[in-house]
PDB file of C-alpha atoms in Angstrom:
ATOM      1  CA  MET A   1     -41.329 -28.588  76.474  1.00  0.00           C
ATOM      2  CA  PRO A   2     -37.882 -29.576  75.361  1.00  0.00           C
ATOM      3  CA  SER A   3     -35.859 -27.055  73.230  1.00  0.00           C
ATOM      4  CA  ARG A   4     -35.106 -27.482  69.879  1.00  0.00           C
ATOM      5  CA  ARG A   5     -31.689 -27.003  68.756  1.00  0.00           C
ATOM      6  CA  SER A   6     -31.211 -24.745  65.235  1.00  0.00           C
ATOM      7  CA  LYS A   7     -29.078 -26.928  62.531  1.00  0.00           C
ATOM      8  CA  PRO A   8     -26.234 -24.649  61.588  1.00  0.00           C
ATOM      9  CA  PRO A   9     -25.814 -23.119  58.162  1.00  0.00           C
ATOM     10  CA  LYS A  10     -24.571 -25.046  55.413  1.00  0.00           C
ATOM     11  CA  SER A  11     -21.451 -23.179  54.997  1.00  0.00           C
ATOM     12  CA  ALA A  12     -20.832 -23.378  58.666  1.00  0.00           C
ATOM     13  CA  ALA A  13     -21.235 -27.282  58.524  1.00  0.00           C
ATOM     14  CA  GLY A  14     -18.854 -27.301  55.480  1.00  0.00           C
ATOM     15  CA  SER A  15     -16.384 -25.382  57.219  1.00  0.00           C
ATOM     16  CA  THR A  16     -16.575 -27.755  60.246  1.00  0.00           C
ATOM     17  CA  GLY A  17     -16.616 -30.828  58.150  1.00  0.00           C
ATOM     18  CA  LEU A  18     -13.087 -29.473  56.500  1.00  0.00           C
ATOM     19  CA  ALA A  19     -11.954 -28.541  59.863  1.00  0.00           C
ATOM     20  CA  ASN A  20     -12.466 -31.862  61.313  1.00  0.00           C
ATOM     21  CA  LEU A  21     -10.938 -33.952  58.108  1.00  0.00           C
ATOM     22  CA  ALA A  22      -8.012 -31.748  58.609  1.00  0.00           C
ATOM     23  CA  ASP A  23      -7.680 -32.317  62.336  1.00  0.00           C
ATOM     24  CA  ARG A  24      -7.922 -36.321  61.554  1.00  0.00           C
ATOM     25  CA  LEU A  25      -5.321 -35.880  58.978  1.00  0.00           C
ATOM     26  CA  GLY A  26      -2.917 -33.581  61.241  1.00  0.00           C
ATOM     27  CA  LEU A  27      -3.067 -30.536  58.729  1.00  0.00           C
ATOM     28  CA  GLY A  28      -2.409 -27.303  59.862  1.00  0.00           C
ATOM     29  CA  PRO A  29      -4.410 -24.113  59.207  1.00  0.00           C
ATOM     30  CA  ARG A  30      -2.245 -23.061  56.138  1.00  0.00           C
ATOM     31  CA  ALA A  31      -3.079 -26.272  54.534  1.00  0.00           C
ATOM     32  CA  VAL A  32      -6.701 -25.975  54.967  1.00  0.00           C
ATOM     33  CA  ILE A  33      -6.523 -22.606  53.157  1.00  0.00           C
ATOM     34  CA  GLY A  34      -4.804 -24.294  50.149  1.00  0.00           C
ATOM     35  CA  LEU A  35      -7.448 -27.382  50.020  1.00  0.00           C
ATOM     36  CA  ARG A  36     -10.162 -24.558  49.641  1.00  0.00           C
ATOM     37  CA  ALA A  37      -8.397 -22.465  47.382  1.00  0.00           C
ATOM     38  CA  ALA A  38      -7.682 -25.750  45.239  1.00  0.00           C
ATOM     39  CA  GLY A  39     -11.323 -26.729  45.473  1.00  0.00           C
ATOM     40  CA  TRP A  40     -12.134 -23.483  44.227  1.00  0.00           C
ATOM     41  CA  THR A  41      -9.878 -23.449  41.135  1.00  0.00           C
ATOM     42  CA  VAL A  42     -11.091 -26.895  40.195  1.00  0.00           C
ATOM     43  CA  LEU A  43     -14.755 -25.927  40.092  1.00  0.00           C
ATOM     44  CA  ALA A  44     -13.766 -22.782  37.897  1.00  0.00           C
ATOM     45  CA  GLY A  45     -12.062 -24.763  35.651  1.00  0.00           C
ATOM     46  CA  LEU A  46     -14.966 -26.911  35.377  1.00  0.00           C
ATOM     47  CA  LEU A  47     -17.276 -24.341  34.465  1.00  0.00           C
ATOM     48  CA  VAL A  48     -15.056 -22.566  31.661  1.00  0.00           C
ATOM     49  CA  ALA A  49     -14.484 -26.188  29.848  1.00  0.00           C
ATOM     50  CA  GLY A  50     -18.164 -26.620  30.208  1.00  0.00           C
ATOM     51  CA  GLY A  51     -18.604 -23.400  28.397  1.00  0.00           C
ATOM     52  CA  LEU A  52     -15.877 -23.868  25.720  1.00  0.00           C
ATOM     53  CA  MET A  53     -17.409 -26.758  24.776  1.00  0.00           C
ATOM     54  CA  GLY A  54     -20.645 -25.295  24.232  1.00  0.00           C
ATOM     55  CA  ILE A  55     -18.967 -22.443  21.734  1.00  0.00           C
ATOM     56  CA  PRO A  56     -18.558 -24.528  18.673  1.00  0.00           C
ATOM     57  CA  THR A  57     -21.908 -25.650  19.179  1.00  0.00           C
ATOM     58  CA  LEU A  58     -23.378 -22.101  18.922  1.00  0.00           C
ATOM     59  CA  LYS A  59     -21.121 -21.104  16.032  1.00  0.00           C
ATOM     60  CA  GLN A  60     -22.277 -23.987  14.019  1.00  0.00           C
ATOM     61  CA  ARG A  61     -26.123 -22.876  14.802  1.00  0.00           C
ATOM     62  CA  ALA A  62     -25.199 -19.284  13.838  1.00  0.00           C
ATOM     63  CA  GLU A  63     -23.601 -20.642  10.708  1.00  0.00           C
ATOM     64  CA  ALA A  64     -26.478 -23.023   9.609  1.00  0.00           C
ATOM     65  CA  ARG A  65     -28.881 -19.992   9.985  1.00  0.00           C
ATOM     66  CA  ASN A  66     -26.537 -17.820   8.234  1.00  0.00           C
ATOM     67  CA  LEU A  67     -26.180 -20.241   5.174  1.00  0.00           C
ATOM     68  CA  LEU A  68     -30.540 -20.263   5.135  1.00  0.00           C
ATOM     69  CA  LEU A  69     -30.575 -16.424   4.561  1.00  0.00           C
ATOM     70  CA  ASP A  70     -32.407 -15.560   1.423  1.00  0.00           C
ATOM     71  CA  ASP A  71     -31.740 -11.876   1.497  1.00  0.00           C
ATOM     72  CA  PRO A  72     -29.179 -10.646  -1.025  1.00  0.00           C
ATOM     73  CA  ILE A  73     -25.462  -9.516   0.045  1.00  0.00           C
ATOM     74  CA  GLU A  74     -25.314  -5.904   0.381  1.00  0.00           C
ATOM     75  CA  VAL A  75     -21.898  -5.024  -0.907  1.00  0.00           C
ATOM     76  CA  ARG A  76     -19.998  -1.499   0.429  1.00  0.00           C
ATOM     77  CA  PHE A  77     -17.254  -0.256  -1.377  1.00  0.00           C
ATOM     78  CA  VAL A  78     -15.401   1.895   1.411  1.00  0.00           C
ATOM     79  CA  GLY A  79     -13.771   5.232   0.567  1.00  0.00           C
ATOM     80  CA  GLY A  80     -14.575   4.841  -3.240  1.00  0.00           C
ATOM     81  CA  PRO A  81     -13.184   7.269  -5.273  1.00  0.00           C
ATOM     82  CA  SER A  82     -15.446  10.566  -6.087  1.00  0.00           C
ATOM     83  CA  TRP A  83     -15.954   9.424  -9.775  1.00  0.00           C
ATOM     84  CA  PHE A  84     -17.513   5.923  -8.844  1.00  0.00           C
ATOM     85  CA  GLU A  85     -21.078   6.979  -9.328  1.00  0.00           C
ATOM     86  CA  ASP A  86     -21.642   4.917 -12.250  1.00  0.00           C
ATOM     87  CA  ASP A  87     -24.710   2.759 -11.341  1.00  0.00           C
ATOM     88  CA  ASP A  88     -24.032   0.112 -13.760  1.00  0.00           C
ATOM     89  CA  LEU A  89     -20.477   0.021 -12.559  1.00  0.00           C
ATOM     90  CA  ARG A  90     -21.541  -0.068  -8.884  1.00  0.00           C
ATOM     91  CA  ALA A  91     -23.998  -2.810  -9.744  1.00  0.00           C
ATOM     92  CA  GLY A  92     -21.561  -4.801 -11.967  1.00  0.00           C
ATOM     93  CA  LEU A  93     -18.861  -4.878  -9.425  1.00  0.00           C
ATOM     94  CA  ALA A  94     -21.354  -5.804  -6.643  1.00  0.00           C
ATOM     95  CA  ASP A  95     -22.359  -8.552  -8.786  1.00  0.00           C
ATOM     96  CA  THR A  96     -19.006  -9.942  -9.139  1.00  0.00           C
ATOM     97  CA  VAL A  97     -18.710 -10.174  -5.266  1.00  0.00           C
ATOM     98  CA  ARG A  98     -22.181 -12.099  -4.986  1.00  0.00           C
ATOM     99  CA  SER A  99     -21.576 -14.187  -7.866  1.00  0.00           C
ATOM    100  CA  ALA A 100     -18.062 -15.240  -6.098  1.00  0.00           C
ATOM    101  CA  ILE A 101     -19.388 -16.035  -2.557  1.00  0.00           C
ATOM    102  CA  GLY A 102     -22.704 -17.805  -4.084  1.00  0.00           C
ATOM    103  CA  GLU A 103     -24.276 -19.663  -1.610  1.00  0.00           C
ATOM    104  CA  ASP A 104     -21.307 -19.669   0.880  1.00  0.00           C
ATOM    105  CA  ARG A 105     -22.334 -17.172   3.595  1.00  0.00           C
ATOM    106  CA  ALA A 106     -20.670 -18.917   6.194  1.00  0.00           C
ATOM    107  CA  THR A 107     -18.863 -15.773   7.950  1.00  0.00           C
ATOM    108  CA  THR A 108     -16.361 -17.841   9.960  1.00  0.00           C
ATOM    109  CA  ARG A 109     -14.761 -19.315   6.556  1.00  0.00           C
ATOM    110  CA  ASP A 110     -13.181 -17.014   3.977  1.00  0.00           C
ATOM    111  CA  ALA A 111     -13.316 -19.304   0.553  1.00  0.00           C
ATOM    112  CA  GLY A 112     -16.095 -17.254  -0.702  1.00  0.00           C
ATOM    113  CA  LEU A 113     -14.384 -13.864   0.095  1.00  0.00           C
ATOM    114  CA  ARG A 114     -11.094 -15.304  -1.691  1.00  0.00           C
ATOM    115  CA  ARG A 115     -12.966 -16.170  -4.825  1.00  0.00           C
ATOM    116  CA  ALA A 116     -14.233 -12.375  -4.462  1.00  0.00           C
ATOM    117  CA  LEU A 117     -10.966 -11.003  -4.051  1.00  0.00           C
ATOM    118  CA  GLU A 118      -9.649 -12.489  -7.159  1.00  0.00           C
ATOM    119  CA  GLY A 119     -12.917 -11.683  -9.103  1.00  0.00           C
ATOM    120  CA  LEU A 120     -12.447  -8.061  -8.402  1.00  0.00           C
ATOM    121  CA  GLU A 121      -8.886  -7.943  -9.100  1.00  0.00           C
ATOM    122  CA  ARG A 122      -9.765  -9.520 -12.620  1.00  0.00           C
ATOM    123  CA  THR A 123     -11.866  -6.601 -13.608  1.00  0.00           C
ATOM    124  CA  GLY A 124      -9.032  -4.082 -13.973  1.00  0.00           C
ATOM    125  CA  TRP A 125     -10.728  -1.529 -11.636  1.00  0.00           C
ATOM    126  CA  PHE A 126      -8.151  -2.085  -8.684  1.00  0.00           C
ATOM    127  CA  GLU A 127      -4.318  -1.656  -8.112  1.00  0.00           C
ATOM    128  CA  THR A 128      -4.964  -4.092  -5.080  1.00  0.00           C
ATOM    129  CA  VAL A 129      -7.797  -4.954  -3.405  1.00  0.00           C
ATOM    130  CA  THR A 130      -6.624  -4.901   0.198  1.00  0.00           C
ATOM    131  CA  GLN A 131      -9.412  -6.501   2.267  1.00  0.00           C
ATOM    132  CA  ILE A 132     -12.591  -7.876   1.793  1.00  0.00           C
ATOM    133  CA  ARG A 133     -14.718  -8.642   5.275  1.00  0.00           C
ATOM    134  CA  TRP A 134     -18.158  -9.531   6.614  1.00  0.00           C
ATOM    135  CA  ILE A 135     -19.694  -7.116   8.610  1.00  0.00           C
ATOM    136  CA  ASP A 136     -22.945  -9.309   9.335  1.00  0.00           C
ATOM    137  CA  PRO A 137     -24.226 -12.221   7.654  1.00  0.00           C
ATOM    138  CA  ALA A 138     -25.866 -10.060   4.749  1.00  0.00           C
ATOM    139  CA  THR A 139     -23.147  -7.301   4.080  1.00  0.00           C
ATOM    140  CA  VAL A 140     -19.879  -7.504   2.767  1.00  0.00           C
ATOM    141  CA  ALA A 141     -17.097  -4.507   2.815  1.00  0.00           C
ATOM    142  CA  VAL A 142     -14.692  -4.027   0.170  1.00  0.00           C
ATOM    143  CA  GLU A 143     -11.475  -2.031   0.982  1.00  0.00           C
ATOM    144  CA  ALA A 144      -8.939  -1.312  -2.157  1.00  0.00           C
ATOM    145  CA  ASP A 145      -6.649   0.982  -4.068  1.00  0.00           C
ATOM    146  CA  TRP A 146      -8.465   1.917  -7.043  1.00  0.00           C
ATOM    147  CA  VAL A 147      -7.213   2.952 -10.781  1.00  0.00           C
ATOM    148  CA  VAL A 148      -8.145   6.134 -12.153  1.00  0.00           C
ATOM    149  CA  PRO A 149      -9.608   6.103 -15.778  1.00  0.00           C
ATOM    150  CA  VAL A 150      -8.162   9.050 -17.819  1.00  0.00           C
ATOM    151  CA  ALA A 151      -9.259   8.041 -21.583  1.00  0.00           C
ATOM    152  CA  LEU A 152     -11.158   6.388 -24.087  1.00  0.00           C
ATOM    153  CA  VAL A 153      -9.744   4.169 -26.470  1.00  0.00           C
ATOM    154  CA  ASP A 154     -12.171   3.402 -29.942  1.00  0.00           C
ATOM    155  CA  GLY A 155     -12.043  -0.158 -30.680  1.00  0.00           C
ATOM    156  CA  THR A 156     -14.012  -2.790 -32.196  1.00  0.00           C
ATOM    157  CA  LEU A 157     -15.874  -6.005 -30.428  1.00  0.00           C
ATOM    158  CA  PRO A 158     -15.453  -9.486 -32.019  1.00  0.00           C
ATOM    159  CA  ASP A 159     -18.602  -9.111 -33.412  1.00  0.00           C
ATOM    160  CA  GLY A 160     -17.732  -5.621 -35.270  1.00  0.00           C
ATOM    161  CA  GLU A 161     -19.600  -3.632 -32.700  1.00  0.00           C
ATOM    162  CA  ARG A 162     -17.628  -0.210 -32.562  1.00  0.00           C
ATOM    163  CA  ARG A 163     -17.054   0.723 -28.851  1.00  0.00           C
ATOM    164  CA  ALA A 164     -14.967   3.277 -26.931  1.00  0.00           C
ATOM    165  CA  PHE A 165     -13.360   1.320 -24.090  1.00  0.00           C
ATOM    166  CA  LEU A 166     -11.990   2.945 -20.615  1.00  0.00           C
ATOM    167  CA  VAL A 167      -8.232   2.937 -20.050  1.00  0.00           C
ATOM    168  CA  ASP A 168      -6.109   3.882 -16.931  1.00  0.00           C
ATOM    169  CA  SER A 169      -3.113   6.053 -17.107  1.00  0.00           C
ATOM    170  CA  GLU A 170      -0.854   2.839 -17.601  1.00  0.00           C
ATOM    171  CA  GLY A 171      -3.092   1.874 -20.459  1.00  0.00           C
ATOM    172  CA  ARG A 172      -4.977  -1.052 -18.922  1.00  0.00           C
ATOM    173  CA  ARG A 173      -8.009  -1.613 -20.319  1.00  0.00           C
ATOM    174  CA  LEU A 174     -11.029  -1.306 -17.567  1.00  0.00           C
ATOM    175  CA  GLU A 175     -14.162  -3.207 -17.657  1.00  0.00           C
ATOM    176  CA  LEU A 176     -16.473  -0.589 -19.010  1.00  0.00           C
ATOM    177  CA  ASP A 177     -17.181   0.805 -22.604  1.00  0.00           C
ATOM    178  CA  TYR A 178     -19.764   2.657 -24.044  1.00  0.00           C
ATOM    179  CA  ALA A 179     -21.128   2.922 -27.835  1.00  0.00           C
ATOM    180  CA  ILE A 180     -19.484   5.233 -30.363  1.00  0.00           C
ATOM    181  CA  GLY A 181     -21.588   8.205 -30.992  1.00  0.00           C
ATOM    182  CA  GLY A 182     -24.118   7.383 -28.128  1.00  0.00           C
ATOM    183  CA  ALA A 183     -25.064   9.528 -25.350  1.00  0.00           C
ATOM    184  CA  GLY A 184     -23.556   8.932 -21.741  1.00  0.00           C
ATOM    185  CA  LEU A 185     -19.926   9.104 -22.992  1.00  0.00           C
ATOM    186  CA  PRO A 186     -17.745  10.431 -20.061  1.00  0.00           C
ATOM    187  CA  ASP A 187     -16.094  13.766 -20.693  1.00  0.00           C
ATOM    188  CA  LEU A 188     -12.660  12.073 -21.203  1.00  0.00           C
ATOM    189  CA  LEU A 189     -10.055  12.513 -24.037  1.00  0.00           C
ATOM    190  CA  ARG A 190     -10.635   9.941 -26.858  1.00  0.00           C
ATOM    191  CA  ILE A 191      -7.798   7.991 -28.443  1.00  0.00           C
ATOM    192  CA  LYS A 192      -8.132   6.980 -31.864  1.00  0.00           C
ATOM    193  CA  GLY A 193      -6.890   5.035 -34.793  1.00  0.00           C
ATOM    194  CA  VAL A 194      -5.309   2.366 -32.627  1.00  0.00           C
ATOM    195  CA  SER A 195      -3.284  -0.478 -34.410  1.00  0.00           C
ATOM    196  CA  GLU A 196      -4.974  -3.207 -32.345  1.00  0.00           C
ATOM    197  CA  VAL A 197      -8.624  -2.344 -32.999  1.00  0.00           C
ATOM    198  CA  VAL A 198      -9.983  -5.480 -30.906  1.00  0.00           C
ATOM    199  CA  PRO A 199      -9.594  -4.686 -27.232  1.00  0.00           C
ATOM    200  CA  PRO A 200      -7.317  -6.427 -24.797  1.00  0.00           C
ATOM    201  CA  SER A 201      -9.061  -8.271 -21.657  1.00  0.00           C
ATOM    202  CA  PRO A 202      -9.792  -6.141 -18.855  1.00  0.00           C
ATOM    203  CA  GLY A 203      -6.701  -5.367 -16.769  1.00  0.00           C
ATOM    204  CA  GLU A 204      -4.302  -5.625 -19.824  1.00  0.00           C
ATOM    205  CA  ARG A 205      -2.397  -3.086 -21.349  1.00  0.00           C
ATOM    206  CA  TRP A 206      -3.671  -2.003 -24.955  1.00  0.00           C
ATOM    207  CA  GLY A 207      -0.511  -1.138 -27.087  1.00  0.00           C
ATOM    208  CA  ASP A 208       2.330   0.845 -27.880  1.00  0.00           C
ATOM    209  CA  ASP A 209       0.265   3.347 -29.707  1.00  0.00           C
ATOM    210  CA  VAL A 210      -2.124   3.797 -26.532  1.00  0.00           C
ATOM    211  CA  ASP A 211       0.926   4.372 -24.491  1.00  0.00           C
ATOM    212  CA  ALA A 212       2.176   7.087 -26.917  1.00  0.00           C
ATOM    213  CA  ALA A 213      -0.970   8.710 -26.655  1.00  0.00           C
ATOM    214  CA  LEU A 214      -1.328   8.704 -23.021  1.00  0.00           C
ATOM    215  CA  ASP A 215       2.661   9.990 -22.609  1.00  0.00           C
ATOM    216  CA  LEU A 216       1.364  12.943 -24.803  1.00  0.00           C
ATOM    217  CA  HIS A 217      -1.725  13.161 -22.696  1.00  0.00           C
ATOM    218  CA  ARG A 218       0.231  13.661 -19.516  1.00  0.00           C
ATOM    219  CA  VAL A 219       2.561  16.241 -21.139  1.00  0.00           C
ATOM    220  CA  ILE A 220      -0.432  18.582 -22.325  1.00  0.00           C
ATOM    221  CA  HIS A 221      -2.858  17.866 -19.445  1.00  0.00           C
ATOM    222  CA  ASP A 222      -1.551  21.455 -17.481  1.00  0.00           C
ATOM    223  CA  ALA A 223      -1.317  23.335 -20.943  1.00  0.00           C
ATOM    224  CA  PRO A 224      -3.817  26.299 -20.561  1.00  0.00           C
ATOM    225  CA  TRP A 225      -5.384  25.100 -24.038  1.00  0.00           C
ATOM    226  CA  TYR A 226      -5.774  21.278 -22.948  1.00  0.00           C
ATOM    227  CA  ASP A 227      -9.646  22.066 -22.810  1.00  0.00           C
ATOM    228  CA  LEU A 228      -9.846  22.557 -26.595  1.00  0.00           C
ATOM    229  CA  VAL A 229      -8.451  19.013 -27.520  1.00  0.00           C
ATOM    230  CA  ARG A 230     -10.792  16.414 -28.352  1.00  0.00           C
ATOM    231  CA  SER A 231      -8.602  13.219 -29.021  1.00  0.00           C
ATOM    232  CA  ILE A 232      -5.462  11.944 -30.111  1.00  0.00           C
ATOM    233  CA  ASP A 233      -4.927  10.258 -33.337  1.00  0.00           C
ATOM    234  CA  THR A 234      -2.236   7.635 -33.330  1.00  0.00           C
ATOM    235  CA  ARG A 235      -2.899   6.284 -37.190  1.00  0.00           C
ATOM    236  CA  ARG A 236       0.728   7.299 -38.024  1.00  0.00           C
ATOM    237  CA  HIS A 237       2.014   5.695 -35.034  1.00  0.00           C
ATOM    238  CA  ALA A 238       2.825   2.467 -36.351  1.00  0.00           C
ATOM    239  CA  MET A 239       4.613   3.576 -39.431  1.00  0.00           C
ATOM    240  CA  ASP A 240       5.937   6.965 -38.634  1.00  0.00           C
ATOM    241  CA  ARG A 241       5.615   7.128 -34.667  1.00  0.00           C
ATOM    242  CA  GLU A 242       3.771  10.177 -35.128  1.00  0.00           C
ATOM    243  CA  VAL A 243       0.734  11.318 -33.228  1.00  0.00           C
ATOM    244  CA  GLU A 244      -1.799  13.966 -33.846  1.00  0.00           C
ATOM    245  CA  LEU A 245      -4.183  15.957 -31.900  1.00  0.00           C
ATOM    246  CA  HIS A 246      -7.626  17.063 -32.649  1.00  0.00           C
ATOM    247  CA  THR A 247      -9.906  20.065 -31.512  1.00  0.00           C
ATOM    248  CA  ASP A 248     -13.504  20.332 -32.677  1.00  0.00           C
ATOM    249  CA  ARG A 249     -12.285  21.954 -36.150  1.00  0.00           C
ATOM    250  CA  SER A 250      -8.350  21.910 -36.175  1.00  0.00           C
ATOM    251  CA  THR A 251      -5.757  18.667 -36.575  1.00  0.00           C
ATOM    252  CA  ILE A 252      -2.463  19.548 -34.876  1.00  0.00           C
ATOM    253  CA  VAL A 253       0.604  17.395 -36.210  1.00  0.00           C
ATOM    254  CA  TRP A 254       2.387  16.991 -33.033  1.00  0.00           C
ATOM    255  CA  GLY A 255       4.900  14.476 -34.667  1.00  0.00           C
ATOM    256  CA  SER A 256       7.093  12.136 -32.467  1.00  0.00           C
ATOM    257  CA  PRO A 257       5.564  11.278 -29.071  1.00  0.00           C
ATOM    258  CA  PRO A 258       6.970  13.130 -25.875  1.00  0.00           C
ATOM    259  CA  GLY A 259      10.887  12.738 -25.414  1.00  0.00           C
ATOM    260  CA  GLU A 260      11.262  11.026 -28.655  1.00  0.00           C
ATOM    261  CA  TRP A 261      11.662  14.377 -31.099  1.00  0.00           C
ATOM    262  CA  THR A 262      14.314  14.199 -33.721  1.00  0.00           C
ATOM    263  CA  LEU A 263      17.200  17.033 -34.240  1.00  0.00           C
ATOM    264  CA  ALA A 264      15.103  18.536 -36.726  1.00  0.00           C
ATOM    265  CA  GLU A 265      11.958  18.597 -34.788  1.00  0.00           C
ATOM    266  CA  ASN A 266      10.843  21.043 -31.920  1.00  0.00           C
ATOM    267  CA  THR A 267      10.990  19.930 -28.415  1.00  0.00           C
ATOM    268  CA  ASP A 268       7.820  19.074 -26.462  1.00  0.00           C
ATOM    269  CA  GLN A 269       7.789  22.568 -24.682  1.00  0.00           C
ATOM    270  CA  ASP A 270       8.325  24.346 -27.832  1.00  0.00           C
ATOM    271  CA  LYS A 271       5.291  22.256 -29.574  1.00  0.00           C
ATOM    272  CA  ILE A 272       3.130  23.321 -26.324  1.00  0.00           C
ATOM    273  CA  LEU A 273       4.149  27.278 -26.744  1.00  0.00           C
ATOM    274  CA  ILE A 274       3.164  26.801 -30.443  1.00  0.00           C
ATOM    275  CA  VAL A 275      -0.224  25.439 -29.841  1.00  0.00           C
ATOM    276  CA  GLU A 276      -0.625  28.006 -26.997  1.00  0.00           C
ATOM    277  CA  GLN A 277       0.265  30.871 -29.751  1.00  0.00           C
ATOM    278  CA  LEU A 278      -2.518  29.158 -32.228  1.00  0.00           C
ATOM    279  CA  ALA A 279      -5.152  29.208 -29.498  1.00  0.00           C
ATOM    280  CA  THR A 280      -4.689  32.458 -28.560  1.00  0.00           C
ATOM    281  CA  ASP A 281      -4.708  34.018 -32.209  1.00  0.00           C
ATOM    282  CA  GLY A 282      -7.779  31.914 -32.807  1.00  0.00           C
ATOM    283  CA  TYR A 283      -6.352  29.902 -35.228  1.00  0.00           C
ATOM    284  CA  LEU A 284      -7.763  26.395 -33.747  1.00  0.00           C
ATOM    285  CA  LYS A 285     -11.402  27.684 -34.685  1.00  0.00           C
ATOM    286  CA  ALA A 286     -10.543  27.141 -38.410  1.00  0.00           C
ATOM    287  CA  ASP A 287     -10.970  24.004 -40.455  1.00  0.00           C
ATOM    288  CA  ALA A 288      -7.261  23.540 -41.124  1.00  0.00           C
ATOM    289  CA  ILE A 289      -4.322  21.078 -40.032  1.00  0.00           C
ATOM    290  CA  TYR A 290      -1.095  22.721 -38.556  1.00  0.00           C
ATOM    291  CA  ASP A 291       2.354  20.817 -38.592  1.00  0.00           C
ATOM    292  CA  ILE A 292       4.219  22.116 -35.606  1.00  0.00           C
ATOM    293  CA  ARG A 293       6.932  19.664 -35.727  1.00  0.00           C
ATOM    294  CA  SER A 294       9.668  21.977 -36.969  1.00  0.00           C
ATOM    295  CA  PHE A 295       7.903  25.375 -36.832  1.00  0.00           C
ATOM    296  CA  ASP A 296      10.347  28.101 -35.657  1.00  0.00           C
ATOM    297  CA  ILE A 297       8.644  29.935 -32.756  1.00  0.00           C
ATOM    298  CA  HIS A 298      11.722  32.119 -32.249  1.00  0.00           C
ATOM    299  CA  ARG A 299      11.830  34.159 -35.110  1.00  0.00           C
ATOM    300  CA  ASP A 300      10.335  37.399 -34.518  1.00  0.00           C
ATOM    301  CA  ASP A 301       8.783  37.758 -38.017  1.00  0.00           C
ATOM    302  CA  ALA A 302       7.680  33.629 -37.992  1.00  0.00           C
ATOM    303  CA  VAL A 303       4.716  33.011 -40.092  1.00  0.00           C
ATOM    304  CA  LEU A 304       2.751  30.090 -39.805  1.00  0.00           C
ATOM    305  CA  ASP A 305       3.550  27.663 -42.829  1.00  0.00           C
ATOM    306  CA  PHE A 306       0.721  24.938 -42.901  1.00  0.00           C
ATOM    307  CA  ARG A 307       2.081  21.973 -44.380  1.00  0.00           C
ATOM    308  CA  TYR A 308      -1.544  20.718 -45.053  1.00  0.00           C
ATOM    309  CA  ARG A 309      -4.309  22.695 -45.745  1.00  0.00           C
ATOM    310  CA  ASN A 310      -6.795  19.990 -45.769  1.00  0.00           C
ATOM    311  CA  PRO A 311      -7.053  16.067 -44.762  1.00  0.00           C
ATOM    312  CA  ASP A 312      -6.931  15.233 -48.614  1.00  0.00           C
ATOM    313  CA  ASP A 313      -3.554  16.538 -49.007  1.00  0.00           C
ATOM    314  CA  ARG A 314      -1.911  14.494 -46.483  1.00  0.00           C
TER     315      ARG A 314
END
């Protein structure tokens, strides 16, 4: 019975074929190795090119799926300050982001995110918005440097409604206000009697009288009697450039804003000491008005001389 010769493996056959071709062309062993390496390189390049050609198609399909999502976008404010707990404020800022993005939920394009960044900066709640990014097709993260609300300014809306408006330490209006006399007012200093009763746009500064009140707020904030102060009244600022403090029952005529006292007037530090003495001796529990502009606290026998004993005498 004739013997059956087995076929050589394909790799062996390929090697033999390449060797025969090399013999015919007169190529040496090194040239053969080079040809093999070049062949593998070309093959790898073709595979990579084919893969890259397929990536845009995959991205397009993914973006098409994102645009069809019906779920509302979740907005995460990364590292928000401790006071950022107001549900209405959080919801309002999140709505600003959602409205700016709209239907443009393509995570590879940033047009919607740019609109959201500009919208947030217009609210006045941020010194800077450092980054807005997609976490996934349904979630946006916001990183920003927040402003800090320090006071409420009494003002009037164009329709005549009286409201208390939040301002930051620079006197810029923040996009949140409250009904005067209503529940839920933040426990912040009130600024009353401003000359510009109609508030500026969010993010804009209010006016010189609010600046004067905030300067006084900074000067007295660390005084031991600060918690007794309920408001700063600026009604006399426009004409006399003077401000007043109000406790629950008393009025303190402070006089010139901090750093602007006249030669006949006590310094800011002297005024702080006078009010401290008034608080210690219980005077601030009385229904009275105390003029501390020129009272001499350095006299051992000094006696408080009230310029006004009731508001009607002013």
